[in-house]
mmCIF file of C-alpha atoms in Angstrom:
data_model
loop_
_atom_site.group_PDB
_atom_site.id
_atom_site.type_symbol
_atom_site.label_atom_id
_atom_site.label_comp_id
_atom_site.label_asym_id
_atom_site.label_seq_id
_atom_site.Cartn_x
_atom_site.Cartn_y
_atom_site.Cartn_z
ATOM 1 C CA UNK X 1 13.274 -33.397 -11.704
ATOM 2 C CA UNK X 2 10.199 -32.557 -9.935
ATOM 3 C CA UNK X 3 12.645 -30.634 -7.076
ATOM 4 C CA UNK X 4 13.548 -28.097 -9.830
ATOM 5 C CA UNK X 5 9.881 -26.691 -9.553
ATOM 6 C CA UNK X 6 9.988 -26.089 -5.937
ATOM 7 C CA UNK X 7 13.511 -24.313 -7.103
ATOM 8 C CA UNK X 8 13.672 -20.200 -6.542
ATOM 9 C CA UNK X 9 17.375 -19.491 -7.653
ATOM 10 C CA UNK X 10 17.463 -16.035 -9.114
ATOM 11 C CA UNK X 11 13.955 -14.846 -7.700
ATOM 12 C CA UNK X 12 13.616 -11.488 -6.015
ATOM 13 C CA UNK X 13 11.206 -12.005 -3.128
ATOM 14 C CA UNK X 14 10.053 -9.101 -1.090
ATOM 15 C CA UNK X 15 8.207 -10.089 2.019
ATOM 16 C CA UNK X 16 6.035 -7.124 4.184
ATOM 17 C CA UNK X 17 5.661 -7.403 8.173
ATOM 18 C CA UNK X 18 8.948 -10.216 7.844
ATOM 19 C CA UNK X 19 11.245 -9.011 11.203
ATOM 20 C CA UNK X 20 9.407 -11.042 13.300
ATOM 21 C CA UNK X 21 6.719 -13.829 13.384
ATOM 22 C CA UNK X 22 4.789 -15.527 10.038
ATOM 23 C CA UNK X 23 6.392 -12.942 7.580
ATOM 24 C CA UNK X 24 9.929 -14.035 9.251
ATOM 25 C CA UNK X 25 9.415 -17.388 8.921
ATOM 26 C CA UNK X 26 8.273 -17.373 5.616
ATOM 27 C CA UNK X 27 10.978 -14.721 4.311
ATOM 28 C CA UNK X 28 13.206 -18.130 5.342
ATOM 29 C CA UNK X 29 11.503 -20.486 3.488
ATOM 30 C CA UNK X 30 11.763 -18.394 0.300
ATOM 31 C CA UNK X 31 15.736 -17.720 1.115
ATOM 32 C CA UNK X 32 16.655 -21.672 1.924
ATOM 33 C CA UNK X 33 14.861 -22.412 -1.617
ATOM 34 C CA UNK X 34 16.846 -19.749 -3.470
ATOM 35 C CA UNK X 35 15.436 -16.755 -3.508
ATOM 36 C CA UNK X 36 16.948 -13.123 -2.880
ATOM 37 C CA UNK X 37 14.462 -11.985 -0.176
ATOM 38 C CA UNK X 38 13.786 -8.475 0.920
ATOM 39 C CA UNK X 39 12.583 -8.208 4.428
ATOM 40 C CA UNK X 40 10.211 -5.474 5.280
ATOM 41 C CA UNK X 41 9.401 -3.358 8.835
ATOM 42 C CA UNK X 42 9.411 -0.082 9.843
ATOM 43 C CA UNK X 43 11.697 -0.778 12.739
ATOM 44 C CA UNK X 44 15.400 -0.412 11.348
ATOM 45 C CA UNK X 45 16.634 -2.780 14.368
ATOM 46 C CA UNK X 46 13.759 -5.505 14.019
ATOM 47 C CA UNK X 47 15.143 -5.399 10.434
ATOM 48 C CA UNK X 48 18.669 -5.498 11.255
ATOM 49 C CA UNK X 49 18.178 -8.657 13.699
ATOM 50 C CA UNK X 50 16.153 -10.231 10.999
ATOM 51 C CA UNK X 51 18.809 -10.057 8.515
ATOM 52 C CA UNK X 52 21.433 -11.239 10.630
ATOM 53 C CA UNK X 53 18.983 -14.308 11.960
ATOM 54 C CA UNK X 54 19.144 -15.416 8.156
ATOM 55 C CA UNK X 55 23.076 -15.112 7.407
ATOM 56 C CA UNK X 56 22.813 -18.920 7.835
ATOM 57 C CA UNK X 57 21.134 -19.836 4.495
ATOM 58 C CA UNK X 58 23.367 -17.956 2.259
ATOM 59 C CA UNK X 59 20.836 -16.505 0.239
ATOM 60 C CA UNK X 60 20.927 -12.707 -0.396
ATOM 61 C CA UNK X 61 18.994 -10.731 2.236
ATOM 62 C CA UNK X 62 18.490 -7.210 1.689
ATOM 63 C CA UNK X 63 15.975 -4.885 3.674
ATOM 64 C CA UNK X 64 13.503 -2.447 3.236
ATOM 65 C CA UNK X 65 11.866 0.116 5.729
ATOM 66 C CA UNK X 66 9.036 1.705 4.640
ATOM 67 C CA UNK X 67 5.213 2.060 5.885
ATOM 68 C CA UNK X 68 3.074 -0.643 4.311
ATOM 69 C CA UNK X 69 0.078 1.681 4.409
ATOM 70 C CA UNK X 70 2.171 4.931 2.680
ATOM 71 C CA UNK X 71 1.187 4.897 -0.969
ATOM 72 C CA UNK X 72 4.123 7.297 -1.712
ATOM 73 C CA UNK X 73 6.632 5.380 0.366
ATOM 74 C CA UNK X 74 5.575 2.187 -0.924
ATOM 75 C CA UNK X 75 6.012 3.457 -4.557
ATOM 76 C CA UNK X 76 9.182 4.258 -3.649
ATOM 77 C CA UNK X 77 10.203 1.514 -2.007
ATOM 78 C CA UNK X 78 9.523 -0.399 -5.255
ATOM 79 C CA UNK X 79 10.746 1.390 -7.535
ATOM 80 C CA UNK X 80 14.398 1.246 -5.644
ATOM 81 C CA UNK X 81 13.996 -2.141 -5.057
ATOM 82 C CA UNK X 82 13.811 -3.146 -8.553
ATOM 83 C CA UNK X 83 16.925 -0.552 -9.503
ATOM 84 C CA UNK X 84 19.110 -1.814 -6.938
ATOM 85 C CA UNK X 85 18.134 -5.350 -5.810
ATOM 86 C CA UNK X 86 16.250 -6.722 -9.410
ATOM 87 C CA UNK X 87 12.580 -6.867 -10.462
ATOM 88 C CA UNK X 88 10.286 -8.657 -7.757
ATOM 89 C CA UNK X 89 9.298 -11.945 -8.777
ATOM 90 C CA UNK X 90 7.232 -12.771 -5.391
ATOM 91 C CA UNK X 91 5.341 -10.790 -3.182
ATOM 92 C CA UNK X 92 3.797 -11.703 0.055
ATOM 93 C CA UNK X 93 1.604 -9.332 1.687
ATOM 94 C CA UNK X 94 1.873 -10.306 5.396
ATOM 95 C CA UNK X 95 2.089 -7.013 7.115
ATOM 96 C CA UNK X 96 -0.864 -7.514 10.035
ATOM 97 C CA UNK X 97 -2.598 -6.035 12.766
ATOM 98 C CA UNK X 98 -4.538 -7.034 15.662
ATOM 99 C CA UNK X 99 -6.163 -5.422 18.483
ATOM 100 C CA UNK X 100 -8.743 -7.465 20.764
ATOM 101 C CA UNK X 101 -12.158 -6.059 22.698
ATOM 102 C CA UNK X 102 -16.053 -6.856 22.443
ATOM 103 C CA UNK X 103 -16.968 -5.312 19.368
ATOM 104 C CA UNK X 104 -18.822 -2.965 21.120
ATOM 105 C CA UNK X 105 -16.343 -1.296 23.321
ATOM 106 C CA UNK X 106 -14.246 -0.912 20.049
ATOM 107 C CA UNK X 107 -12.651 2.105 19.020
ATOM 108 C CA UNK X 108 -13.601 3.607 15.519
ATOM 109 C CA UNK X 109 -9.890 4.720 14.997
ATOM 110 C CA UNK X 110 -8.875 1.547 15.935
ATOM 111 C CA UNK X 111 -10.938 0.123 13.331
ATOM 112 C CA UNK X 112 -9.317 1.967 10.426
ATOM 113 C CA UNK X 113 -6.072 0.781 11.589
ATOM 114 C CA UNK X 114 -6.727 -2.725 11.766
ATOM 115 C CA UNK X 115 -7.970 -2.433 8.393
ATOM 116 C CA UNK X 116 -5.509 -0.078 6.785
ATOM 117 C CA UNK X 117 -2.766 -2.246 7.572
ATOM 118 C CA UNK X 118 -4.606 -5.485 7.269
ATOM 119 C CA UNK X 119 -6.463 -4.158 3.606
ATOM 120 C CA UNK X 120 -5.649 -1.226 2.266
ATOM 121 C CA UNK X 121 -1.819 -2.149 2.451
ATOM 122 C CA UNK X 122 -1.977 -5.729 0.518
ATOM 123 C CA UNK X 123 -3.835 -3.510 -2.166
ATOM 124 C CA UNK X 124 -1.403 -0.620 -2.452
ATOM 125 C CA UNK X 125 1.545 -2.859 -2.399
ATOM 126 C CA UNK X 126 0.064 -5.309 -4.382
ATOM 127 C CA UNK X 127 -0.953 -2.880 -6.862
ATOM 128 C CA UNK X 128 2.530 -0.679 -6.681
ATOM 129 C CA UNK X 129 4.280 -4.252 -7.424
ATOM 130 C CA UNK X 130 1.814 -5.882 -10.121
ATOM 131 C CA UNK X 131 2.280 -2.395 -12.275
ATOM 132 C CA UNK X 132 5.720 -3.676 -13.076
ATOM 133 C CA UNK X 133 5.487 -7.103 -13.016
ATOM 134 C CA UNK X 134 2.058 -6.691 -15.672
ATOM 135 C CA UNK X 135 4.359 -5.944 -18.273
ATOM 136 C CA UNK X 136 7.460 -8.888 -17.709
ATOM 137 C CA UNK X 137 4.442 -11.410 -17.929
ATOM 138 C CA UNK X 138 4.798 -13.653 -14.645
ATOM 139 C CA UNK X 139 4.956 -12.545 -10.947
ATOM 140 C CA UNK X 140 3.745 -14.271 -7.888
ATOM 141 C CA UNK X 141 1.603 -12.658 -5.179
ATOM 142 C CA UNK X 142 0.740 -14.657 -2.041
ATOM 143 C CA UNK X 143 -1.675 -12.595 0.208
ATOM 144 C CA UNK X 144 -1.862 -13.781 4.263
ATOM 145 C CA UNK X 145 -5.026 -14.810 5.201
ATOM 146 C CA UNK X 146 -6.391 -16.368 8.271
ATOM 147 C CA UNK X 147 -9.184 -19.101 9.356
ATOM 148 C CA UNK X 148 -10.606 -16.136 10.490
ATOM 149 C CA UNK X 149 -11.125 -15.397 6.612
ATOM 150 C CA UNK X 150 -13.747 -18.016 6.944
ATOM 151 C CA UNK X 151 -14.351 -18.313 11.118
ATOM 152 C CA UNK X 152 -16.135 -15.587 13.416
ATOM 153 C CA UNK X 153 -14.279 -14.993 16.369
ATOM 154 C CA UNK X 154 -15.642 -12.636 19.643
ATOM 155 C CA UNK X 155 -13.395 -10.005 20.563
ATOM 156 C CA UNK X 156 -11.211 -9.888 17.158
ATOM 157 C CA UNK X 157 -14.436 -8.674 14.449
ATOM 158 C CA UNK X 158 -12.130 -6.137 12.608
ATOM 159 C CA UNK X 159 -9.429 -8.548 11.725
ATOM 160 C CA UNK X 160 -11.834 -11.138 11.049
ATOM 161 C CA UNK X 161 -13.354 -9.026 8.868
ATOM 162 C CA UNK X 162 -10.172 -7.696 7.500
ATOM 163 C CA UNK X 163 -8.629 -11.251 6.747
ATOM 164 C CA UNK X 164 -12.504 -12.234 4.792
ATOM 165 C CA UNK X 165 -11.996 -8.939 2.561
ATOM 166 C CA UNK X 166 -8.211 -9.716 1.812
ATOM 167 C CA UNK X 167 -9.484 -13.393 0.920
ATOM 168 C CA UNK X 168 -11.910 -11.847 -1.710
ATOM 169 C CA UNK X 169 -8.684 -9.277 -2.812
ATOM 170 C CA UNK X 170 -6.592 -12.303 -3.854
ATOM 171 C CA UNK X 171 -9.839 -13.634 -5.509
ATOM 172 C CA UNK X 172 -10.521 -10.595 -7.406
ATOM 173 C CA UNK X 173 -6.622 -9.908 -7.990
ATOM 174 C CA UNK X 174 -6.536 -13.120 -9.875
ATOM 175 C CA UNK X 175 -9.562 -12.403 -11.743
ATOM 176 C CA UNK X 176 -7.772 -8.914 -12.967
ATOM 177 C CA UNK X 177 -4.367 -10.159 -13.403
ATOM 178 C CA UNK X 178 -3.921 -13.993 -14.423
ATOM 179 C CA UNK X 179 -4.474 -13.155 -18.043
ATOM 180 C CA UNK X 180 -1.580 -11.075 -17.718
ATOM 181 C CA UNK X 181 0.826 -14.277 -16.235
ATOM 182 C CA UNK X 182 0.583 -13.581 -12.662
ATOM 183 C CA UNK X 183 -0.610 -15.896 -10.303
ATOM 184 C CA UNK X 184 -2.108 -14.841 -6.866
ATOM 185 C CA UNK X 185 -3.119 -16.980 -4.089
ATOM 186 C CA UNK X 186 -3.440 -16.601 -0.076
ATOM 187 C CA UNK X 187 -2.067 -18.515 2.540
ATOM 188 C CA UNK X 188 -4.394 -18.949 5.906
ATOM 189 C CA UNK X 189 -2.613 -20.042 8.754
ATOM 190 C CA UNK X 190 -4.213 -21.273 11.789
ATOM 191 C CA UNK X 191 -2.915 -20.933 15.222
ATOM 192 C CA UNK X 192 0.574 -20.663 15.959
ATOM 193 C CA UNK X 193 2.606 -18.779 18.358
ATOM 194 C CA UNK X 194 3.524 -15.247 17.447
ATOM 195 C CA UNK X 195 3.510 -11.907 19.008
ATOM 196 C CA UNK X 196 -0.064 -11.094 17.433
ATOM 197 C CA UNK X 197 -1.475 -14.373 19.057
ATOM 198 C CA UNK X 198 0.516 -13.774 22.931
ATOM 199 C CA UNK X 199 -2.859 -13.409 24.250
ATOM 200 C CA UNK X 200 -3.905 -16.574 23.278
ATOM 201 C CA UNK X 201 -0.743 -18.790 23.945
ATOM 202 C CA UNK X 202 -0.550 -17.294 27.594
ATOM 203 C CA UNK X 203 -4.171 -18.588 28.264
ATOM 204 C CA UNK X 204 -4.726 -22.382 29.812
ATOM 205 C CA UNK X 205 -8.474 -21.742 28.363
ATOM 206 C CA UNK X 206 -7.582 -21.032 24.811
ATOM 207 C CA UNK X 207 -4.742 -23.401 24.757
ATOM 208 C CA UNK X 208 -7.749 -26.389 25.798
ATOM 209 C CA UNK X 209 -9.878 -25.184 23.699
ATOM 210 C CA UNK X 210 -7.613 -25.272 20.774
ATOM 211 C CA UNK X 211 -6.668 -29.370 21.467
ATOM 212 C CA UNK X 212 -10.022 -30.116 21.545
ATOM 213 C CA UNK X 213 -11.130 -27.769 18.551
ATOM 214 C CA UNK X 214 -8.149 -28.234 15.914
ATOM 215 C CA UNK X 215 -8.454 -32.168 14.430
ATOM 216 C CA UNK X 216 -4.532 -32.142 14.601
ATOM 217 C CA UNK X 217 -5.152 -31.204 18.301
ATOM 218 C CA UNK X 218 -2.543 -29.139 18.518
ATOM 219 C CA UNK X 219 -0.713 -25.641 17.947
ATOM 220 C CA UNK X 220 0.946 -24.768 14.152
ATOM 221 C CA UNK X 221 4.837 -24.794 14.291
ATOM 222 C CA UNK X 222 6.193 -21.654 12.168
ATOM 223 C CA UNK X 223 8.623 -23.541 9.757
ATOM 224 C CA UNK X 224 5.116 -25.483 8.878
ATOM 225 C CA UNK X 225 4.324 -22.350 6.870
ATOM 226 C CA UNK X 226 7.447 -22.855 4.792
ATOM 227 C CA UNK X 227 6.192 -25.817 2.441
ATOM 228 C CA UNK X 228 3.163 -23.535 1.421
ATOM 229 C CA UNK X 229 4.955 -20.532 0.464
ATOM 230 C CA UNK X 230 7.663 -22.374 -1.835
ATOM 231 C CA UNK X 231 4.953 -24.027 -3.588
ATOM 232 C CA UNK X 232 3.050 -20.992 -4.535
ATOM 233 C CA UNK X 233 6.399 -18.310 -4.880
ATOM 234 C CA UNK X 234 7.561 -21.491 -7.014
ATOM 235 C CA UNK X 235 6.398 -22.819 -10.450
ATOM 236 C CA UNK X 236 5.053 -26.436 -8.790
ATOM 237 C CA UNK X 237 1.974 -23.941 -8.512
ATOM 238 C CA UNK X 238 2.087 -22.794 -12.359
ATOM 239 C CA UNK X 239 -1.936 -23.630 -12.561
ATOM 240 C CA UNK X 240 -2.981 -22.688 -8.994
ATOM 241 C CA UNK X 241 -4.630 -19.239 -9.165
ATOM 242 C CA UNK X 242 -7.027 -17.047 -6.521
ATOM 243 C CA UNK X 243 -6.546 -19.947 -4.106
ATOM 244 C CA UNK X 244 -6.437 -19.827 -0.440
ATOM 245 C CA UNK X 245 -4.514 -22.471 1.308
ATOM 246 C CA UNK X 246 -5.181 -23.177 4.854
ATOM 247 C CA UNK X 247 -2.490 -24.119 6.992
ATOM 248 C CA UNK X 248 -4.459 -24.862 10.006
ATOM 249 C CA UNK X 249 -4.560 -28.244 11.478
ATOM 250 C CA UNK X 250 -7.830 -29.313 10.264
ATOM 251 C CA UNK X 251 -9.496 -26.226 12.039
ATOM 252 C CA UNK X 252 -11.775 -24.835 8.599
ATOM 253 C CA UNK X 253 -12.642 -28.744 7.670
ATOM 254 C CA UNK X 254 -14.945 -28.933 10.969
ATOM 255 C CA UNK X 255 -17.507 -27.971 12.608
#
């Protein structure tokens, strides 16, 4: 039945950034198709309301705190994962940053941050995970993109160009590691409402802007994410590799 390959009963899922916003919503999606999902933050409360937001689907949901950007943490974080919980089947590197001002006004430190967590961590976790699952043969990595991996935007350059360098990490990731039975892919998600984007949804400017810019005409819901991370944690994606989905309305099929 084709609903067996959208099936993740048994899968370990670990899921970075996933207290609050995309990460959340997509940690459960994974958990209402099956999986055992690890949620991720460095807030031990965010993580504590997140687990008890997702008693309802009766999946396992375990949590991990630990800094996405730490190589040393993040090793270890991995390493007791797969002892205690099982070896990860599906990562998704969602753990994001934003800060917005005219590029020019912008803060070298603040730079490096936006792209430590927004870069560097996809790669060291990434990495720190596809060491172990390189030898089992088969793992699934789904990196969080944007339309801003593809779209210029004024006032957000360093996640723009953040989100266009971890669109060319998923490439290259698959490059290095299908031969080994992974498959990696990005999701890009448009617009929606979460804490990163509260400057946006509290403008009346934006908010026209977006109905007239987005074919759909409209914002993304968060459970509209769901559908594209079961089919690429699951195996109805078994021949989709270094792919980035975009979950965005219409927004990167116009001008």
């Amino acid at each position: 039945m084709t609903s067996k390959l959208f099936d993740l009963t048994g899968r370990v899922a670990l899921v970075t950034g996933s207290s609050r916003g995309i990460g959340h919503a997509i940690a459960r999606a994974l958990a209402e198709a099956g999986a055992t999902v690890v949620l991720n933050s460095r807030d031990r409360l965010a993580l504590d309301t997140a687990q008890a937001s997702l008693a309802d689907t009766g999946a396992p949901i375990f949590q991990s705190r630990f800094d996405v950007t730490d190589p040393d943490a993040v090793a270890d974080a991995v390493a007791t994962i797969e002892a205690e919980i099982g070896p990860i089947d599906i990562l998704v590197n969602n753990a994001g940053l934003q800060r917005r001002m005219p590029l020019e006004d912008f803060p070298l430190e603040d730079w490096k941050r936006v792209l430590a967590t927004n870069v560097d961590a996809p790669f060291i976790v990434g990495q720190a995970v596809a060491r172990r699952m390189i030898p089992r043969g088969r793992g699934r990595i789904i990196n969080i993109c944007s339309v801003t991996s593809e779209l210029g935007r004024a006032t957000i350059t360093p996640y723009a160009t953040s989100k266009g360098a971890v669109k060319m990490l998923t490439k290259s990731m698959c490059a290095e590691w299908a031969r080994y039975g992974l498959n990696i892919n990005g999701i890009g998600p448009g617009w929606f409402r979460t804490e990163l984007n509260k400057a946006l949804t509290e403008s009346e400017e934006f908010n026209a802007w977006l109905v007239q810019r987005a074919p759909m005409g409209r914002w993304g819901e968060l459970e509209e994410l769901g559908g594209a991370a079961v089919f690429l944690a699951s195996d109805a994606s078994s021949y989709v590799n270094g792919h980035i989905l975009y979950v965005d309305g219409g927004v990167t099929a116009v001008v």
